Short mmCIF file of C-alpha atoms and ligand atoms in Angstrom, two decimals:
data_model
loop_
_atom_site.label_atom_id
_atom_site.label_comp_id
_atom_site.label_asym_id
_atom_site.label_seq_id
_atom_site.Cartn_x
_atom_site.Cartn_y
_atom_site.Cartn_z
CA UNK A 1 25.18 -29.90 -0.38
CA UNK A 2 22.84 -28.57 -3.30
CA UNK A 3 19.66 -27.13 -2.43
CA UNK A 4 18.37 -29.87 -4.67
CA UNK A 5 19.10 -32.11 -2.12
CA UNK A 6 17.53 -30.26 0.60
CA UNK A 7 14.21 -30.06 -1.55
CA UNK A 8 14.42 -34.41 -2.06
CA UNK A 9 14.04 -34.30 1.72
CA UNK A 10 10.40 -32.94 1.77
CA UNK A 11 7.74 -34.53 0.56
CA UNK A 12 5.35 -33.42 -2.44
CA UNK A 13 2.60 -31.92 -0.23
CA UNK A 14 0.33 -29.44 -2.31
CA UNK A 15 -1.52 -28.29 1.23
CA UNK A 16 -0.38 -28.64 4.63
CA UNK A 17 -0.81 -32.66 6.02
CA UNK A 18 -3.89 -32.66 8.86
CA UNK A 19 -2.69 -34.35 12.29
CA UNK A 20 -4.90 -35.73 14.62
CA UNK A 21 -3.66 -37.11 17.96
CA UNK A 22 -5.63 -38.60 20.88
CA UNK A 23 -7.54 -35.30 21.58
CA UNK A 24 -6.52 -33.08 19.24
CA UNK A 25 -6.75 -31.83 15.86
CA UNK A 26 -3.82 -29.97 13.82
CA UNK A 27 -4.58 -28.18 10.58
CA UNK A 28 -3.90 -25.21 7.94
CA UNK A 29 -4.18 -21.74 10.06
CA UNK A 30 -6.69 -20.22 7.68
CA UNK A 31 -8.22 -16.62 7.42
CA UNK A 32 -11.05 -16.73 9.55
CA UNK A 33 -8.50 -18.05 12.37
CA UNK A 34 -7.34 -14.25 12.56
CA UNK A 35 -9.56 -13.19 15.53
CA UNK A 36 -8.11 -16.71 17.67
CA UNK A 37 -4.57 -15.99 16.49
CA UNK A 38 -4.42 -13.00 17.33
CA UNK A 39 -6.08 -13.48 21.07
CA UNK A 40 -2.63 -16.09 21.74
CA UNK A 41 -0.33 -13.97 20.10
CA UNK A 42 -1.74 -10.45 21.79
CA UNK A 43 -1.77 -12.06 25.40
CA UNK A 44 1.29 -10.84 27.21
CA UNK A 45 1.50 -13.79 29.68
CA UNK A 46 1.18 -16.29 25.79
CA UNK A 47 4.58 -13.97 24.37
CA UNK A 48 6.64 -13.61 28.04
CA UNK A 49 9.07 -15.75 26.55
CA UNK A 50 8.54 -15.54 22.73
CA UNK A 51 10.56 -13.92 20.06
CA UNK A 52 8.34 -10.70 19.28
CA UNK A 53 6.45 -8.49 21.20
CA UNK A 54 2.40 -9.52 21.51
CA UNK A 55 0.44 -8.58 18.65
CA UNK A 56 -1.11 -5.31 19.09
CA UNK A 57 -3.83 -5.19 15.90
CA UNK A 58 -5.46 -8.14 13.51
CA UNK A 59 -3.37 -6.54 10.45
CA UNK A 60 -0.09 -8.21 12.50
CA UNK A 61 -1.86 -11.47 12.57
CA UNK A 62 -2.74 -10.87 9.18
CA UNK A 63 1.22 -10.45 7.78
CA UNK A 64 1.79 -13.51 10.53
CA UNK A 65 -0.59 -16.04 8.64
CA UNK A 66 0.91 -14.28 5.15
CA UNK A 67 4.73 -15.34 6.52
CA UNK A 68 2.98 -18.23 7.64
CA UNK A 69 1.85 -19.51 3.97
CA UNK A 70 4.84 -18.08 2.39
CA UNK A 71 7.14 -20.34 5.08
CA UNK A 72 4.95 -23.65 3.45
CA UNK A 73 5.48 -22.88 0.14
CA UNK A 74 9.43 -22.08 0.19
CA UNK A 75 9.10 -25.38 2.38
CA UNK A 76 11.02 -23.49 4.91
CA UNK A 77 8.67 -23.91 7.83
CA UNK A 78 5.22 -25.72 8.71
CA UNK A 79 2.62 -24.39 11.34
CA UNK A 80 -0.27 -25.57 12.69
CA UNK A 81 -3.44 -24.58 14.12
CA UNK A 82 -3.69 -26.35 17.61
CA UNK A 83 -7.60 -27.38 17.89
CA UNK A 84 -9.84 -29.81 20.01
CA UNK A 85 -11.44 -32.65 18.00
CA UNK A 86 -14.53 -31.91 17.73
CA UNK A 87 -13.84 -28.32 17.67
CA UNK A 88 -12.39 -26.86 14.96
CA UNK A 89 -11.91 -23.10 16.49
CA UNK A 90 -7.89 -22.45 16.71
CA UNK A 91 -6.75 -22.54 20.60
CA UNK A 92 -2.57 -22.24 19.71
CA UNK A 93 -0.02 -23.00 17.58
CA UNK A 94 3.01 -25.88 16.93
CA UNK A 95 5.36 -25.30 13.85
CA UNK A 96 8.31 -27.70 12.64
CA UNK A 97 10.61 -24.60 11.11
CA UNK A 98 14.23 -23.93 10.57
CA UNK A 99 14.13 -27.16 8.15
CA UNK A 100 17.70 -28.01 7.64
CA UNK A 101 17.45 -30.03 4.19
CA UNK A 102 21.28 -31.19 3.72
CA UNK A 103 21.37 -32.16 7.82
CA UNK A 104 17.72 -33.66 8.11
CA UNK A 105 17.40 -31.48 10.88
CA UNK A 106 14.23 -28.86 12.18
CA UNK A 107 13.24 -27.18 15.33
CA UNK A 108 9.90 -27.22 17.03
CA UNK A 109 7.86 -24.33 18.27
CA UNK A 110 4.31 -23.86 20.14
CA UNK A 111 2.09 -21.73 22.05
CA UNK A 112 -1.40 -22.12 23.29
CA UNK A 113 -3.91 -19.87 24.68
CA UNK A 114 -3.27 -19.26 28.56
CA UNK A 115 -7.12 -20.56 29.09
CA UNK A 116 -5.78 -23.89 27.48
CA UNK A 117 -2.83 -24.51 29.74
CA UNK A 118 -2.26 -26.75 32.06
CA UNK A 119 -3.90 -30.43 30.05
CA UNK A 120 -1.04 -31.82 28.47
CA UNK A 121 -2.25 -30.28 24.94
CA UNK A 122 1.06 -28.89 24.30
CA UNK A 123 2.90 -31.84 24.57
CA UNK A 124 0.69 -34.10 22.92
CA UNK A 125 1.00 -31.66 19.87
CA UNK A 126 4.85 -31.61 20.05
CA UNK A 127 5.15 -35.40 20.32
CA UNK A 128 2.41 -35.93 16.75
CA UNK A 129 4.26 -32.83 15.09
CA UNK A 130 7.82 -35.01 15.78
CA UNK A 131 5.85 -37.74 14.70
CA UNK A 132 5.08 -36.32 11.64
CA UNK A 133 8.99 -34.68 11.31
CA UNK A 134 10.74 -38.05 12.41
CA UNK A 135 8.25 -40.55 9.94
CA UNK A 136 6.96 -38.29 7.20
CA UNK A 137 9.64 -35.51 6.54
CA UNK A 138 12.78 -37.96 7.77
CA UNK A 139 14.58 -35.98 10.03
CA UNK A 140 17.21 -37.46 11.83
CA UNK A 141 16.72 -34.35 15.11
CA UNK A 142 14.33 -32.06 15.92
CA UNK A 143 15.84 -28.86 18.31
CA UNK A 144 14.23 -26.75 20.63
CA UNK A 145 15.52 -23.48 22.14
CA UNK A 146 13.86 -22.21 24.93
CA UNK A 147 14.24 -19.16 27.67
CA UNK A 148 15.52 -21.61 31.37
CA UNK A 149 12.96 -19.41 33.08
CA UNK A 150 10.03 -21.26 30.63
CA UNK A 151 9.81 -24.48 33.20
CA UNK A 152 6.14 -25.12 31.08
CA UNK A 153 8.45 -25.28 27.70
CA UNK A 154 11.06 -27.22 29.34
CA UNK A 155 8.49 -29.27 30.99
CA UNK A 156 6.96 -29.91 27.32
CA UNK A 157 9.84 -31.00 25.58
CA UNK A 158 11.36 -32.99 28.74
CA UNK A 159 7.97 -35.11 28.95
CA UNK A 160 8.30 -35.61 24.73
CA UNK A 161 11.96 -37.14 25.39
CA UNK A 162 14.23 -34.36 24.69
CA UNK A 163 17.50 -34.49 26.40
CA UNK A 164 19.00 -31.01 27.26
CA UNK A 165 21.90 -30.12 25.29
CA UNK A 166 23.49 -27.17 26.54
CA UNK A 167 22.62 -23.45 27.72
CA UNK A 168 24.31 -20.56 25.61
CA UNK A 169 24.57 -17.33 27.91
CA UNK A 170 23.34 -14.09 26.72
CA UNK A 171 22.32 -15.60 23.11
CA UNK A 172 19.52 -13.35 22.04
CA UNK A 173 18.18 -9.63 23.24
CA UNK A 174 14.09 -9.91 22.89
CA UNK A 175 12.04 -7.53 23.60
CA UNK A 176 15.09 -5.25 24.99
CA UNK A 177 15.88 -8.05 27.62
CA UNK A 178 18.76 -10.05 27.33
CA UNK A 179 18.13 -13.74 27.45
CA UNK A 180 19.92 -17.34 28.00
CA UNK A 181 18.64 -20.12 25.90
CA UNK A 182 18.68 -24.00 27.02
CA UNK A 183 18.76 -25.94 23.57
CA UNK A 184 17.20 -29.52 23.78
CA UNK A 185 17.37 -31.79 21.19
CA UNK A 186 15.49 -35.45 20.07
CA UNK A 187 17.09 -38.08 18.14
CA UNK A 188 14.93 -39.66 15.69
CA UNK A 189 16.01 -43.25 17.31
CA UNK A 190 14.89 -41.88 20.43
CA UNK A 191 11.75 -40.93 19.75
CA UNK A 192 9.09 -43.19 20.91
CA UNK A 193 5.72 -42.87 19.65
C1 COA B 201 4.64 -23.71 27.12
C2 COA B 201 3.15 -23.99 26.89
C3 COA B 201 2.92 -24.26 25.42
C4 COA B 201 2.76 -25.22 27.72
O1 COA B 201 1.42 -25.57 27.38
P1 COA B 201 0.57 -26.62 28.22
O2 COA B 201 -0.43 -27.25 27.33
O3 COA B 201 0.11 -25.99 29.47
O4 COA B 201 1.67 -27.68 28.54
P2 COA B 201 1.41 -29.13 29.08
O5 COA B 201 0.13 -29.14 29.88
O6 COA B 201 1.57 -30.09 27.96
O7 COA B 201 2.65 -29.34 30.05
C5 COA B 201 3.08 -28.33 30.86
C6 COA B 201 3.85 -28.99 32.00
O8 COA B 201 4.58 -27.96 32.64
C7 COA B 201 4.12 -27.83 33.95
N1 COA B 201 4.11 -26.41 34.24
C8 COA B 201 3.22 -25.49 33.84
N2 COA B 201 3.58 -24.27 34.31
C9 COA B 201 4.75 -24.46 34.98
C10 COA B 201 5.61 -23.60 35.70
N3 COA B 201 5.39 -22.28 35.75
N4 COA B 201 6.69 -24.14 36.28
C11 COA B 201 6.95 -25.47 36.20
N5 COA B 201 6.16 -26.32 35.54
C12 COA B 201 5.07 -25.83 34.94
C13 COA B 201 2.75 -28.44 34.00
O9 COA B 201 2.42 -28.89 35.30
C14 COA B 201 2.92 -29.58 33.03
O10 COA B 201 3.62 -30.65 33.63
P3 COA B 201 2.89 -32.05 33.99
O11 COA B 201 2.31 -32.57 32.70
O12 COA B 201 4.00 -32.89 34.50
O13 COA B 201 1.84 -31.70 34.98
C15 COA B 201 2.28 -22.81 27.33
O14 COA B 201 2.60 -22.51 28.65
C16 COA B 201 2.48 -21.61 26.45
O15 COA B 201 1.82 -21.46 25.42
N6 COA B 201 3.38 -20.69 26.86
C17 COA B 201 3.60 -19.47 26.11
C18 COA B 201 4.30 -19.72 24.77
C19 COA B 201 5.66 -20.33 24.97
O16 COA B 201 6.40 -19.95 25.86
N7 COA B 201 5.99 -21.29 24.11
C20 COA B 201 7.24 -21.99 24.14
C21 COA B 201 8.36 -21.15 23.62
S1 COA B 201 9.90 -22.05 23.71
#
């Protein structure tokens, strides 16, 4: 398939969409988020199972919200600020990225600030950010990969409907530790809003 077709796929979006769900509020990471991005991304116990290493200076958050922007306009990847209604300062993350234009396909990511866990805000993102995927951007499956030892991220995508897939042994080395990855995966006819 053309990368015409792939473009067709995504809407005509000059800025970022806002999403607002029951209690929160997701919208455009912008540059005076930088201090509150970097406190999730720097926190060892917020990266245990991420991709990267914490941040360890505001110039990494920086070339994060840079990749960030850059992601948007290729139309590659979206991210979101994670906020409370009501108040606007960032407290995490959720990103539809890897979009797959010729198989209406993306994966989901998130991360929230440790003092934030434990409400339900992560999955109420991950279920309006599908939303958003399944209704706005047509995908037909949105993916998650995710470390078996991460029963929060499991939990999170099991309570938005996911339905494990498979485990692939070994898959990635992060952060010099070899890792197993569970891949879930949501159906856009199975996704109930
Ligand atoms: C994963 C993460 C986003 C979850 O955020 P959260 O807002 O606390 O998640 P929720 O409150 O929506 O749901 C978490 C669920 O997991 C459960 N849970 C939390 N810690 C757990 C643990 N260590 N073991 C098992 N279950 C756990 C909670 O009880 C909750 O379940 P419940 O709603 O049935 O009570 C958060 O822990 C985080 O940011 N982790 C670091 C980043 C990360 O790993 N991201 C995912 C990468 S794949």
């Amino acid at each position: 398939m053309s990368e015409t077709t792939a473009h067709r796929l995504l809407p005509d979006l000059a800025t970022l969409p806002e999403l607002d769900s029951e209690r929160l509020h997701l919208r455009p990471i912008r540059e005076d988020d930088l201090p509150d991005l970097f406190a999730v991304f720097a926190d060892p116990d917020v990266m245990r199972y991420w991709s990267t290493p914490p941040m360890r200076d505001l110039d990494e958050a920086r070339a994060y919200l840079a990749g960030i922007e850059r992601n948007f306009a290729e139309r590659t990847g979206f991210k979101w600020g994670i906020t409370r209604r009501g108040h606007d300062r960032l407290i995490g993350t959720t990103s539809l990225f890897r979009l797959d234009g010729p198989h209406n396909t993306g994966e989901i990511g998130y991360a929230l600030g440790s003092a934030y866990w434990g409400n339900g805000y992560a999955a109420e993102a991950v279920r309006r950010v599908c939303r958003f995927g399944f209704e706005d951007l047509g995908l037909r499956r949105i993916e998650a990969d995710i470390d078996p030892r991460n029963h929060a991220s499991i939990h999170v995508v099991e309570k938005a409907g996911f339905q494990r897939e498979g485990v692939l042994r070994e898959r990635y080395i992060y952060n010099g530790e070899i890792q197993d990855v569970v891949y879930y995966g949501l159906l856009a006819r199975e996704f109930q809003r």
